[in-house]
mmCIF file of C-alpha atoms in Angstrom:
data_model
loop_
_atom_site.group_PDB
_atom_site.id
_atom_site.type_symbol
_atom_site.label_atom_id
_atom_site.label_comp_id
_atom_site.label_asym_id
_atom_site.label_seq_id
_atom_site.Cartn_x
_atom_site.Cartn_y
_atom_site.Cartn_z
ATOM 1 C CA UNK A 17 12.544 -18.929 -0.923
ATOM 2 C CA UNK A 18 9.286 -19.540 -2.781
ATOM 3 C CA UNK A 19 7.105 -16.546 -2.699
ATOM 4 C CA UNK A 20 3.882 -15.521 -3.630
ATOM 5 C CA UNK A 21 3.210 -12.052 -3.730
ATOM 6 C CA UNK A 22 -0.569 -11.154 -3.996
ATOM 7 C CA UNK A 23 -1.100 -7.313 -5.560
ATOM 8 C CA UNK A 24 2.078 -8.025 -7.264
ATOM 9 C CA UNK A 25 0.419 -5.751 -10.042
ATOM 10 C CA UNK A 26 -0.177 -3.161 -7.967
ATOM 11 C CA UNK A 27 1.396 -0.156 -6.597
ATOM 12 C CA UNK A 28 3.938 -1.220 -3.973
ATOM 13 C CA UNK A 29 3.997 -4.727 -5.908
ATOM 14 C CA UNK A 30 5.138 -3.442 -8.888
ATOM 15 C CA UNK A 31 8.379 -1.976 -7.128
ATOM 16 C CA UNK A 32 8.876 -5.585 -4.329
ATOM 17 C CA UNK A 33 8.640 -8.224 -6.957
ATOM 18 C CA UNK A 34 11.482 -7.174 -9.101
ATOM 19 C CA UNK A 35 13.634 -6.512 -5.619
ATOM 20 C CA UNK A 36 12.713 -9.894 -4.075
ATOM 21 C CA UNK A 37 13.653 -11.721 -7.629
ATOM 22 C CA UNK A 38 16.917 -9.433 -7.702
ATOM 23 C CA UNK A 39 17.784 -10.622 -3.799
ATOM 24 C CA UNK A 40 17.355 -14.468 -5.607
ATOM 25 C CA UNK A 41 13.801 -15.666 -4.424
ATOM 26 C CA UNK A 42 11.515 -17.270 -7.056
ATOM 27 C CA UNK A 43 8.820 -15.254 -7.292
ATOM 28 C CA UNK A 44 5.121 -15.609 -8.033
ATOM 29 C CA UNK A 45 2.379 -13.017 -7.996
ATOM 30 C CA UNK A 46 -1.236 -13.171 -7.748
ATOM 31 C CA UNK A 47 -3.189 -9.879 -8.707
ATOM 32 C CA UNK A 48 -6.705 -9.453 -10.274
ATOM 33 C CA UNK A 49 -5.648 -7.226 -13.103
ATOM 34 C CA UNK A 50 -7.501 -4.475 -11.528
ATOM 35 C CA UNK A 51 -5.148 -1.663 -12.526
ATOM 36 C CA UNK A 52 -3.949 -3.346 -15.484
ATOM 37 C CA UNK A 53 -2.651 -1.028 -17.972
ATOM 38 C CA UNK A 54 -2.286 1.940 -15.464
ATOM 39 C CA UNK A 55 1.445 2.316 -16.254
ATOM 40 C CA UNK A 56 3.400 4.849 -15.689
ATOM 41 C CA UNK A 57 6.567 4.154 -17.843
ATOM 42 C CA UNK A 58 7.813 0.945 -18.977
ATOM 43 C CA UNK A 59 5.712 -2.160 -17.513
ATOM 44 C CA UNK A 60 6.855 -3.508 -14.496
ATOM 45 C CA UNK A 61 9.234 -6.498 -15.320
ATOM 46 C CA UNK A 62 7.342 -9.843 -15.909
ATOM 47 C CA UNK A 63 6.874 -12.700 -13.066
ATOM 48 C CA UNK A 64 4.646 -15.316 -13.541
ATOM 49 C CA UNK A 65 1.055 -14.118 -12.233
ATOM 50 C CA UNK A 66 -1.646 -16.432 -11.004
ATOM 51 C CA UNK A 67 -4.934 -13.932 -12.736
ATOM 52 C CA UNK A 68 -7.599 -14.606 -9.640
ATOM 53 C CA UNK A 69 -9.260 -12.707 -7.504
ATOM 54 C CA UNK A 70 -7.968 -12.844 -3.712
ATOM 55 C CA UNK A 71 -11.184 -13.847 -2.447
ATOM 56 C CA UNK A 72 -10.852 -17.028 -4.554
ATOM 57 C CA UNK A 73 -7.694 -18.090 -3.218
ATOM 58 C CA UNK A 74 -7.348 -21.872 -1.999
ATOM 59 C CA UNK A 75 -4.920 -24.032 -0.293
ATOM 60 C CA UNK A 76 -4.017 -25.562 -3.335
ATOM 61 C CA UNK A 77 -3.030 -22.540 -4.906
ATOM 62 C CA UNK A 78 -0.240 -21.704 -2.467
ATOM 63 C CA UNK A 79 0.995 -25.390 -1.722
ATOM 64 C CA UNK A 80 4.760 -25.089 -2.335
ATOM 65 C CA UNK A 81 5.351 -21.578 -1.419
ATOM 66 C CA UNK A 82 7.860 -21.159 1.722
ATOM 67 C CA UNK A 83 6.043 -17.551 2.154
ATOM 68 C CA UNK A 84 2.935 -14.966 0.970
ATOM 69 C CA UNK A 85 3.577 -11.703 0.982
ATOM 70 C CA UNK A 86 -0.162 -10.060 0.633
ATOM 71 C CA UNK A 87 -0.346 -6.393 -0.604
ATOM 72 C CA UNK A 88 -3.619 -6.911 -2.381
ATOM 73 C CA UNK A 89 -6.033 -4.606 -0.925
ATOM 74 C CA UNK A 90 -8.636 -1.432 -1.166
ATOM 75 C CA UNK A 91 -6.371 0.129 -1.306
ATOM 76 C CA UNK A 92 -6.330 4.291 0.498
ATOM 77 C CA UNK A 93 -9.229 5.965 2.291
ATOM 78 C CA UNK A 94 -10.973 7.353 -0.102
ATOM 79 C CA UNK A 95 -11.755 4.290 -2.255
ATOM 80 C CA UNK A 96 -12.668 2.386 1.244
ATOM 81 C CA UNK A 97 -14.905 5.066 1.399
ATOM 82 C CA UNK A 98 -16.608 4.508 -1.762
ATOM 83 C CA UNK A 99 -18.063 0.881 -0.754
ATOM 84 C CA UNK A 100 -17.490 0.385 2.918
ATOM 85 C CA UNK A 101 -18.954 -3.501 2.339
ATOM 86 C CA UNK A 102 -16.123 -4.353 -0.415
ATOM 87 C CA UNK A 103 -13.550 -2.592 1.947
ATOM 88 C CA UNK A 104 -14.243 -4.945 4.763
ATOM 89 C CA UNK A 105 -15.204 -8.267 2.221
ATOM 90 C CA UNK A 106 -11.749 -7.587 0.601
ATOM 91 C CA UNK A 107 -9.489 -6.408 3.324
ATOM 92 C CA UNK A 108 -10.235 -8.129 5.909
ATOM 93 C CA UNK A 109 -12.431 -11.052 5.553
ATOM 94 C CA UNK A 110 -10.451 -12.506 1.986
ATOM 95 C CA UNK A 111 -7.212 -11.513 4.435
ATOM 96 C CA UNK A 112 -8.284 -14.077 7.098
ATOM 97 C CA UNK A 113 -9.332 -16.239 4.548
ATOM 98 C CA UNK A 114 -5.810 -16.477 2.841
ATOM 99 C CA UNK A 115 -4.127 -16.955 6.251
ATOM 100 C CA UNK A 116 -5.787 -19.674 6.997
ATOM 101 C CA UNK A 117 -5.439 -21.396 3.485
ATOM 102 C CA UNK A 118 -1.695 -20.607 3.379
ATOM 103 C CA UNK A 119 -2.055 -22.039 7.275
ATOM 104 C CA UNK A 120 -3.674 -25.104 5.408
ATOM 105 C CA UNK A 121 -1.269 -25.184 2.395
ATOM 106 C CA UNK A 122 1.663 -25.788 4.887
ATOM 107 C CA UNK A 123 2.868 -22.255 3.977
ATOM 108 C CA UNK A 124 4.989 -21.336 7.256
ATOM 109 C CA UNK A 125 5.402 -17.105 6.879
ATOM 110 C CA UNK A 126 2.899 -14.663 5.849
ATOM 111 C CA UNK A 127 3.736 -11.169 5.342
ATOM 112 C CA UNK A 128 0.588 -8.869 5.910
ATOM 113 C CA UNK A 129 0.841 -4.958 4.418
ATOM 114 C CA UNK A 130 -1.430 -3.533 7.229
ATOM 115 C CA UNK A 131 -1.168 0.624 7.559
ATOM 116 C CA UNK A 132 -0.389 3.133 10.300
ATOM 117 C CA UNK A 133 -3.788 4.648 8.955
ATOM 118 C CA UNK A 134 -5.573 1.811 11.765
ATOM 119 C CA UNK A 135 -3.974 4.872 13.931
ATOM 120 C CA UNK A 136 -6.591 7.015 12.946
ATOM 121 C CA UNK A 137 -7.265 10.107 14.752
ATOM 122 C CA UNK A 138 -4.705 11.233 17.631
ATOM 123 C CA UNK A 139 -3.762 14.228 19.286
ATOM 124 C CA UNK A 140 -0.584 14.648 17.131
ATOM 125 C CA UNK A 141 1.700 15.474 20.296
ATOM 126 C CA UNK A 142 2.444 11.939 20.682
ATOM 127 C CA UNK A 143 4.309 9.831 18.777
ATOM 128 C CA UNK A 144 2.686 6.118 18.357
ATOM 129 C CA UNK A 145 4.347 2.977 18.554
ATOM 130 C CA UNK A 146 3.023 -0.286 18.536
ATOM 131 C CA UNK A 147 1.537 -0.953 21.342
ATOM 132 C CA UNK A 148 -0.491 2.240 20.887
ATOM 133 C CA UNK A 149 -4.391 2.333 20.937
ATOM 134 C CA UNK A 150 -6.076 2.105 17.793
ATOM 135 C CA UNK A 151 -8.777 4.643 16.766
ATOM 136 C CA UNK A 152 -9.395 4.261 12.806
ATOM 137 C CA UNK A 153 -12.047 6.990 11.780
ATOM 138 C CA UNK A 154 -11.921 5.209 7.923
ATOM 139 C CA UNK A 155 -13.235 1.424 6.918
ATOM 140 C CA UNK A 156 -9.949 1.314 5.462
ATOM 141 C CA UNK A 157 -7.829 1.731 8.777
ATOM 142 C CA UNK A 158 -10.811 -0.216 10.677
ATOM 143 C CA UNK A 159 -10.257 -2.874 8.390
ATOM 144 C CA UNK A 160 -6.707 -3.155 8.617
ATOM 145 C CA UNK A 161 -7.288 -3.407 12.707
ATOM 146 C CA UNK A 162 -9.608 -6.841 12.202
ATOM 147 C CA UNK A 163 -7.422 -8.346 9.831
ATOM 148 C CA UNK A 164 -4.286 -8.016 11.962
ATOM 149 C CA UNK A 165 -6.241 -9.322 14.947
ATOM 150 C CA UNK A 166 -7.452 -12.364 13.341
ATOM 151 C CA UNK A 167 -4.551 -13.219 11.462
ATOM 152 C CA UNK A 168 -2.293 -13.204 14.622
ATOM 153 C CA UNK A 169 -4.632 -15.999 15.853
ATOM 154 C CA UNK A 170 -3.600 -18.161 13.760
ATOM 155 C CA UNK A 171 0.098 -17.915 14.587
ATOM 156 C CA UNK A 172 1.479 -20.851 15.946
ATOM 157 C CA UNK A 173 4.686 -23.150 15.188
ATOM 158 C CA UNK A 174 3.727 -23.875 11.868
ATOM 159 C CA UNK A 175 2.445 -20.376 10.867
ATOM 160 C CA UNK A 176 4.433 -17.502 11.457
ATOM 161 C CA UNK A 177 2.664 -13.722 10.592
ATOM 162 C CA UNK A 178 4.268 -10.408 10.431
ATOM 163 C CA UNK A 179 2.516 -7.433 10.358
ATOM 164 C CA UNK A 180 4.281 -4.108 8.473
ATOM 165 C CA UNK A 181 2.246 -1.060 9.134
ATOM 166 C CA UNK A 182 3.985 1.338 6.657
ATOM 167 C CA UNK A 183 3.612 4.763 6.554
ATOM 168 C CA UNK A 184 1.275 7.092 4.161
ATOM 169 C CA UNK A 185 3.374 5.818 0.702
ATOM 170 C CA UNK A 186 4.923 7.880 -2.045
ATOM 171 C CA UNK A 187 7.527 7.667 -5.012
ATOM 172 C CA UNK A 188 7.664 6.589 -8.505
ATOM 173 C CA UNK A 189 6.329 3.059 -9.558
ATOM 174 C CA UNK A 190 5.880 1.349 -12.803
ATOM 175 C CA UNK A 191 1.988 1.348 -11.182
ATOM 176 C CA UNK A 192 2.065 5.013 -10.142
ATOM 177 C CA UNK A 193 -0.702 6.336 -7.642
ATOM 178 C CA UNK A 194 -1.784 9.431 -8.058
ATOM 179 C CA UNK A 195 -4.185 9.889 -5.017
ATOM 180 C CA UNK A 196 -1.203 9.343 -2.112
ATOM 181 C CA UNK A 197 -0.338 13.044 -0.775
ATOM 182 C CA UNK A 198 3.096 13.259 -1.693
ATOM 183 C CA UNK A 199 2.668 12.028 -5.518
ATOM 184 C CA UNK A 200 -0.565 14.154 -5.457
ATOM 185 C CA UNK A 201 1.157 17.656 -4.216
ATOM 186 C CA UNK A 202 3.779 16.672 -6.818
ATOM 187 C CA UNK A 203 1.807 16.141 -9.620
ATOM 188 C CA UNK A 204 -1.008 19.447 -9.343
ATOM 189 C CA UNK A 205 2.358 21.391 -8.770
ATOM 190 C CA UNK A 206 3.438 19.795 -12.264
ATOM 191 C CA UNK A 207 0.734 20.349 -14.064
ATOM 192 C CA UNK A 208 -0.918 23.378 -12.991
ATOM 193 C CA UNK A 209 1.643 24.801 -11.125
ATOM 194 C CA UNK A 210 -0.896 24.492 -7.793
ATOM 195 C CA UNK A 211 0.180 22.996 -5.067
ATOM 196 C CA UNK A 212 -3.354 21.970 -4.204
ATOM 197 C CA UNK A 213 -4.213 21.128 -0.224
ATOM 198 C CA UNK A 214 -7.007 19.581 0.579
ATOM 199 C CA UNK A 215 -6.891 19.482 4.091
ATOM 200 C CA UNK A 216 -6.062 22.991 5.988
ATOM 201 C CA UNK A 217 -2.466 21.549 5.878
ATOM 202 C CA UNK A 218 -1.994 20.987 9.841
ATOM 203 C CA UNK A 219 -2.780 17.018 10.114
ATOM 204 C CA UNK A 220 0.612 14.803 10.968
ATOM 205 C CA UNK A 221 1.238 11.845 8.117
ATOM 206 C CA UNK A 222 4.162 9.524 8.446
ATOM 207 C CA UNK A 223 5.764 9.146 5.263
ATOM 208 C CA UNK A 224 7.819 5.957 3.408
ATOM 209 C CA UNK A 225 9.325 5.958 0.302
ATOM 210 C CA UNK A 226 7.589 2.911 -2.267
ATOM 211 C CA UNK A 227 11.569 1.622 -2.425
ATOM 212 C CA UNK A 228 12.011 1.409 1.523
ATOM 213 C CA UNK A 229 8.606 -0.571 2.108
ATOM 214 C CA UNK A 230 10.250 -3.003 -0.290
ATOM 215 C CA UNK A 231 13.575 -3.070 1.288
ATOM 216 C CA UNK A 232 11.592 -3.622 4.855
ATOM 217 C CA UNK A 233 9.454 -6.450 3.243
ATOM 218 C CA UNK A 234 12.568 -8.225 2.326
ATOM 219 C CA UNK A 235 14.513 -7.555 5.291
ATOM 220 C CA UNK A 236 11.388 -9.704 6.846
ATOM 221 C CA UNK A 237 10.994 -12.025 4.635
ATOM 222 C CA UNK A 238 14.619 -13.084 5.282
ATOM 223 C CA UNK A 239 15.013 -12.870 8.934
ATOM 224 C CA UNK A 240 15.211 -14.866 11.414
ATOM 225 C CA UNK A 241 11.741 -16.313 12.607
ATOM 226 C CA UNK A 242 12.235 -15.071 16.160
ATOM 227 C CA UNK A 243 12.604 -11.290 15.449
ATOM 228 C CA UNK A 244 9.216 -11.100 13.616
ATOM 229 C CA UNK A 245 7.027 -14.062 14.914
ATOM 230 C CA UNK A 246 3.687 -12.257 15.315
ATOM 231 C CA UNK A 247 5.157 -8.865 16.049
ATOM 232 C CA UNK A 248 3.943 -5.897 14.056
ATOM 233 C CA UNK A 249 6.373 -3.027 12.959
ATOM 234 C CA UNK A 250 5.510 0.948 12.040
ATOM 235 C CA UNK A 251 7.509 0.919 8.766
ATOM 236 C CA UNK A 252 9.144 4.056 8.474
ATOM 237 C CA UNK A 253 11.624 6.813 10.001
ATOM 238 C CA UNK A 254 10.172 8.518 12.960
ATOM 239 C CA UNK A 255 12.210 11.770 10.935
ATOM 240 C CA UNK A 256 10.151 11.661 8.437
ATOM 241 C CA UNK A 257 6.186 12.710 10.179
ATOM 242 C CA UNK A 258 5.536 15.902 8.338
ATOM 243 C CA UNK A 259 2.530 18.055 8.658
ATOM 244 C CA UNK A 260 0.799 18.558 5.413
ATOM 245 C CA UNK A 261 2.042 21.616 5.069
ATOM 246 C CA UNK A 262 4.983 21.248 5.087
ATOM 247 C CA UNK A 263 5.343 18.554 2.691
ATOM 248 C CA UNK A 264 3.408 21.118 0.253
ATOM 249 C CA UNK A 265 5.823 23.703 1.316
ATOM 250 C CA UNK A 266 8.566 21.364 0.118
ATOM 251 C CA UNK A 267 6.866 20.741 -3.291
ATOM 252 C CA UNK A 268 6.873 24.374 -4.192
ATOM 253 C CA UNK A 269 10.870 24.643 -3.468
ATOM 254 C CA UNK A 270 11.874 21.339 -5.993
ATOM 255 C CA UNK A 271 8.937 22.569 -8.632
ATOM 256 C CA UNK A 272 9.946 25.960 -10.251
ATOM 257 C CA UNK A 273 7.071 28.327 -10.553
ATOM 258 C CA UNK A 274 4.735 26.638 -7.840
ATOM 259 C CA UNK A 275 2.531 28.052 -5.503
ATOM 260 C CA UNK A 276 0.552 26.650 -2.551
ATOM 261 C CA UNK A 277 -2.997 27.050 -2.680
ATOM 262 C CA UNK A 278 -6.366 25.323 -1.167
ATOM 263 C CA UNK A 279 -8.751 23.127 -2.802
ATOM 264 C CA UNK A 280 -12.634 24.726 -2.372
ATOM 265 C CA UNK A 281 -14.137 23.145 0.991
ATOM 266 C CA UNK A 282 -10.501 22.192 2.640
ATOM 267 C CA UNK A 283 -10.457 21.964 6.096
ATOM 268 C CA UNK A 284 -9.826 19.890 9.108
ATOM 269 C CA UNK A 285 -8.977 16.241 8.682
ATOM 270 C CA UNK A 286 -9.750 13.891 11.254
ATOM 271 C CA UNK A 287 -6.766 11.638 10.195
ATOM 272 C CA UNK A 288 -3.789 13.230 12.389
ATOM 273 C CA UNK A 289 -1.051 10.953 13.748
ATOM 274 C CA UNK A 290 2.843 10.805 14.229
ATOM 275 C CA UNK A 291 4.460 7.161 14.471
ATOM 276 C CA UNK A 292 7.475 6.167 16.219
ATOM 277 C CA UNK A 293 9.510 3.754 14.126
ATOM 278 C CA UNK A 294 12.186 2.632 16.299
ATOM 279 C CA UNK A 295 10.940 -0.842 16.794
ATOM 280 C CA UNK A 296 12.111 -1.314 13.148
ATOM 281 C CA UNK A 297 15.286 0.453 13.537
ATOM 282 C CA UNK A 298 16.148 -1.502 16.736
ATOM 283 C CA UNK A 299 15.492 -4.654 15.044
ATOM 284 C CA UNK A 300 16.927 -4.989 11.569
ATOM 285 C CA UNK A 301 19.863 -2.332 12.682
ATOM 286 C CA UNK A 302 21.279 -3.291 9.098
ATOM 287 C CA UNK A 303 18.250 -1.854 7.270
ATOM 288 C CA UNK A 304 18.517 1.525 6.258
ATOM 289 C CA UNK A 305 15.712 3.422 5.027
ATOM 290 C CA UNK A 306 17.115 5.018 1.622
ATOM 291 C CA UNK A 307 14.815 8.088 1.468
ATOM 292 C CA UNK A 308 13.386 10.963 2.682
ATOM 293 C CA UNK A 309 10.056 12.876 1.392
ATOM 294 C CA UNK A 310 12.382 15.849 0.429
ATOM 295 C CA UNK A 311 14.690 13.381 -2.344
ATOM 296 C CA UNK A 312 11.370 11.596 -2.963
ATOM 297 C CA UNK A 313 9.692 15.096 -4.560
ATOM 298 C CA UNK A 314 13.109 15.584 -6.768
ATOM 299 C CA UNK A 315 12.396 12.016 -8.202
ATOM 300 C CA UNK A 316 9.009 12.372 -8.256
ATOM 301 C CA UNK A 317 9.269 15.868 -10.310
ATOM 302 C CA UNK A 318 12.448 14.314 -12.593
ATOM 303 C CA UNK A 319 10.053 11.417 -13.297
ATOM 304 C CA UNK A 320 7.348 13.391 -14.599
ATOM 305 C CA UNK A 321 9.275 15.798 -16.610
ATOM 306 C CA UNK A 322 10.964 12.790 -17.662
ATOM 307 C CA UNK A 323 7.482 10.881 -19.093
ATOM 308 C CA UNK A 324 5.646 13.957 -19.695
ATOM 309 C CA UNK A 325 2.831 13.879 -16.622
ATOM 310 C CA UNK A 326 -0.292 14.967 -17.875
ATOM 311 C CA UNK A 327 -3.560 16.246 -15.851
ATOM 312 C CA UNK A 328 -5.729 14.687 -16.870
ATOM 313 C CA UNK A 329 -4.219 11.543 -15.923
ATOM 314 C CA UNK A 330 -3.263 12.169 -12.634
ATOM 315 C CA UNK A 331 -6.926 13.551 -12.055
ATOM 316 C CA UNK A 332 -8.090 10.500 -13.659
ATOM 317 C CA UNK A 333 -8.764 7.046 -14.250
ATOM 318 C CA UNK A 334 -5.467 6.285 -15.338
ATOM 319 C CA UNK A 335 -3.527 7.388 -11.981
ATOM 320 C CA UNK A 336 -6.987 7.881 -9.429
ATOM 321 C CA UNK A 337 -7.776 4.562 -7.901
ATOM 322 C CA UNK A 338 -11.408 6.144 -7.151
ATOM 323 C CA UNK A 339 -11.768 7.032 -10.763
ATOM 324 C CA UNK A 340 -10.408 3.766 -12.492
ATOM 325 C CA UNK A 341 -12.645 1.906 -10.371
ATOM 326 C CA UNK A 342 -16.390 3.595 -11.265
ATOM 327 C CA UNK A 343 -14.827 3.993 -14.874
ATOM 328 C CA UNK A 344 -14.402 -0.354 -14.646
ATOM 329 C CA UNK A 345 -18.064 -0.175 -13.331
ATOM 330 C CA UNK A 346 -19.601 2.234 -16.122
ATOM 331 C CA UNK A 347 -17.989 0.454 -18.495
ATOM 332 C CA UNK A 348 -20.146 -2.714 -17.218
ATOM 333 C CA UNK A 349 -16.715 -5.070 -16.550
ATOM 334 C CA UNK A 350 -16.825 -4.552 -12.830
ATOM 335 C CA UNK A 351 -20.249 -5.385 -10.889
ATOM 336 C CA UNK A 352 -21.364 -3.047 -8.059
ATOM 337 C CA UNK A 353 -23.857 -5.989 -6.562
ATOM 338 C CA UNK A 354 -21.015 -8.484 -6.687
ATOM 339 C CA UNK A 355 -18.940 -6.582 -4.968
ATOM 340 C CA UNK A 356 -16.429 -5.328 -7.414
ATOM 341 C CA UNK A 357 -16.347 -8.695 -9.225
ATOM 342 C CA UNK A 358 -15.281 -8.657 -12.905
ATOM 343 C CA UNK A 359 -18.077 -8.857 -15.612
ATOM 344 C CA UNK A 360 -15.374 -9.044 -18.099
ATOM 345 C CA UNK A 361 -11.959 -9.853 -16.649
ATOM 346 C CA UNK A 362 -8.532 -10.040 -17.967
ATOM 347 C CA UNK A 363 -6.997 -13.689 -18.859
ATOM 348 C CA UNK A 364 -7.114 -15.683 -15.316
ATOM 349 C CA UNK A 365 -4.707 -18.246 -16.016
ATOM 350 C CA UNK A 366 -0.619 -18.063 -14.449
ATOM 351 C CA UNK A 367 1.456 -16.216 -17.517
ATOM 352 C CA UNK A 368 4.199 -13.735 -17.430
ATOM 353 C CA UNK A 369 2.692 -10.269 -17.175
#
C-alpha cells in the first residue's frame, strides 16, 4: 500500500514508519518539523517527508495514497493544557479537516491515533471497553472524543476509519519523550537516582509499549476492511493497567541505587482509569503484544546507560514537549497568536529526512 503517515517525525512515528516500510508499504510522512532535532540516538531512518503543517493539508496532497495513518497531534495532557485553543484547532478540527480531504482525495482508509485518555476520570474498579462512557477531564482527551465522533461520520463505502485508542505510551524511540510516566520514572531514577511521583501514586494508567502501537497500526492497516470499518479498539493488554505506584516501584528494582520519592505538591490525579483490551485481542488473534512495562524499564534503563541520559535533557527542551515548545516561542520561530505557527520553519518541501 501507499501510505502517508502524518507525525511521522514524531514520537510513535519515528518507531511505525521504519516498521510499515520493513512490512513492504511505500511510505510517505508528513510532519511539521516541530521536534526536529530532538533525537535520542541515531536519527530515525529517512522516508520522504512532505514539511507542512497538518492544518494545511489538501486533497491534492494525499491523491494517490491507498491509506493515512495520522499521529500528528498535541500531543499529552500537559501541553493540551498549555493552549487549550491550539489543542482543539490542531487535534480535532485539522483531524476532521484531513478526513474529509483524504475522503475527497479518493483515499479509502484512515487510521486515527485517538487515546484511552478521552476515558478520563473513572472509578478505577471497572475496567473500560469501548463502548464505555467518556468523561475526559483534559482538552487533550476532550479533543480526542470530537475528533473520533466526527470522523466516523464520514465513514461510508468509499471511506473507511479506524480508531486506535492506545494506552498511556512508553519505550525507547529515535524521538524519545521524556514527559510519558514510564520514560519519566525511568529517567529521574537515572539521573538522580529519584524515582520522582507526581501524583500520590494510586491513579490506574494503561500502559503500551511504542513497538506494540506500531505492530497494532500495521496489523490495521493490513486487515481486512470488515474487522475495522468504523470500529474503535483500546490498544493494549488489559495485564498491563498498573497503578502509579507500582510502575515506580518497578523502576527502583531494574535501576540500582533508586529510591521512590514525591515531587513537592503531589497529590490526587483526576485521571484514573483501567481499560479492557480484549476487543483487540479477539480480533487480530495473530497479534501479539511484544511487551510489558516491566521489560520496557530494562530497555529503557540499558538505553540510557547506553547514550549517556543526561538531566538536563530529560527536564528539558530537548526531551519535554512543554519545554521545547515555549523554548520555539521565546526564540520568536513559533507564534503564540497564530496558534503555534512557525515564524521561522524548517525546509517545507518533500525530501528524505
Amino acid at each position: 500500500m501507499r501510505v502517508l503517515v502524518t507525525g511521522s517525525d514524531g514520537y510513535i512515528g519515528a518507531v511505525l514508519v521504519p516498521r510499515l516500510a520493513g512490512a513492504g508499504h511505500e511510505v510517505v510522512g508528513l510532519d511539521s518539523g516541530l521536534y526536529a532535532g530532538c533525537t535520542f540516538g541515531a536519527e530515525p531512518a529517512a522516508v520522504m517527508t512532505k514539511r507542512m503543517d497538518v492544518r494545511d493539508v489538501e486533497a491534492d496532497d494525499l491523491r494517490g495514497f491507498d491509506a493515512v495513518v495520522h499521529l500528528a497531534a498535541i500531543s499529552n495532557d500537559p501541553l493540551g493544557n498549555l493552549n487549550p485553543q491550539v489543542t482543539y484547532d490542531i487535534n480535532h478540527l485539522a483531524s476532521v479537516r484531513l478526513a474529509r480531504q483524504a475522503k475527497r482525495a479518493g483515499v479509502e482508509r484512515f487510521l486515527f491515533s485517538s487515546s484511552c485518555s478521552l476515558y478520563g476520570a473513572a472509578d478505577g474498579n471497572s475496567f473500560m471497553d469501548e463502548l464505555a462512557g467518556f468523561n475526559p477531564v483534559t482538552p487533550y482527551g476532550h479533543s480526542k472524543v470530537l475528533a473520533e465522533r466526527d470522523i466516523a461520520r464520514l465513514a461510508d463505502d468509499d471511506f473507511s476509519p479506524t480508531f486506535l485508542r492506545n494506552a498511556t505510551a512508553y519505550g525507547a524511540s529515535p524521538r524519545l519523550r521524556g514527559d510519558v510516566v514510564v520514560n519519566n520514572l525511568v529517567g529521574f531514577a537515572f539521573t538522580t537516582g529519584a524515582v520522582q511521583l507526581m501524583s500520590d501514586g494510586t491513579p490506574w494508567r494503561p500502559l503500551v509499549h511504542v513497538e506494540d502501537i506500531s505492530a497494532a497500526f500495521l496489523a490495521m492497516l493490513e486487515a481486512p476492511r470488515e474487522l475495522v470499518h468504523d470500529q474503535a479498539f483500546n490498544v493494549g493488554r488489559t495485564a498491563e493497567n498498573y497503578r502509579i505506584s507500582e510502575v515506580a516501584m518497578m523502576v527502583r528494582e531494574v535501576v540500582p541505587g533508586s529510591e521512590v520519592s514525591f515531587a513537592a505538591g503531589a497529590g490526587p490525579d483526576k485521571r484514573c482509569y483501567r481499560v479492557d483490551c480484549a476487543k483487540l485481542a479477539t480480533t487480530f488473534p495473530e497479534l501479539t503484544m511484544q511487551w510489558t512495562v516491566r521489560r520496557g524499564i530494562e530497555q529503557l534503563y540499558r538505553a540510557f546507560k547506553e547514550k549517556g541520559l543526561a538531566h538536563e535533557d530529560l527536564t528539558g527542551s530537548r526531551y519535554q514537549r512543554i519545554a521545547h515548545v515555549r523554548s520555539l516561542i521565546d526564540a520568536d520561530r513559533l507564534d503564540p497568536d497564530l496558534r503555534w505557527r512557525w515564524r521561522v520553519e524548517p525546509a517545507r518541501a518533500a525530501r528524505p529526512r
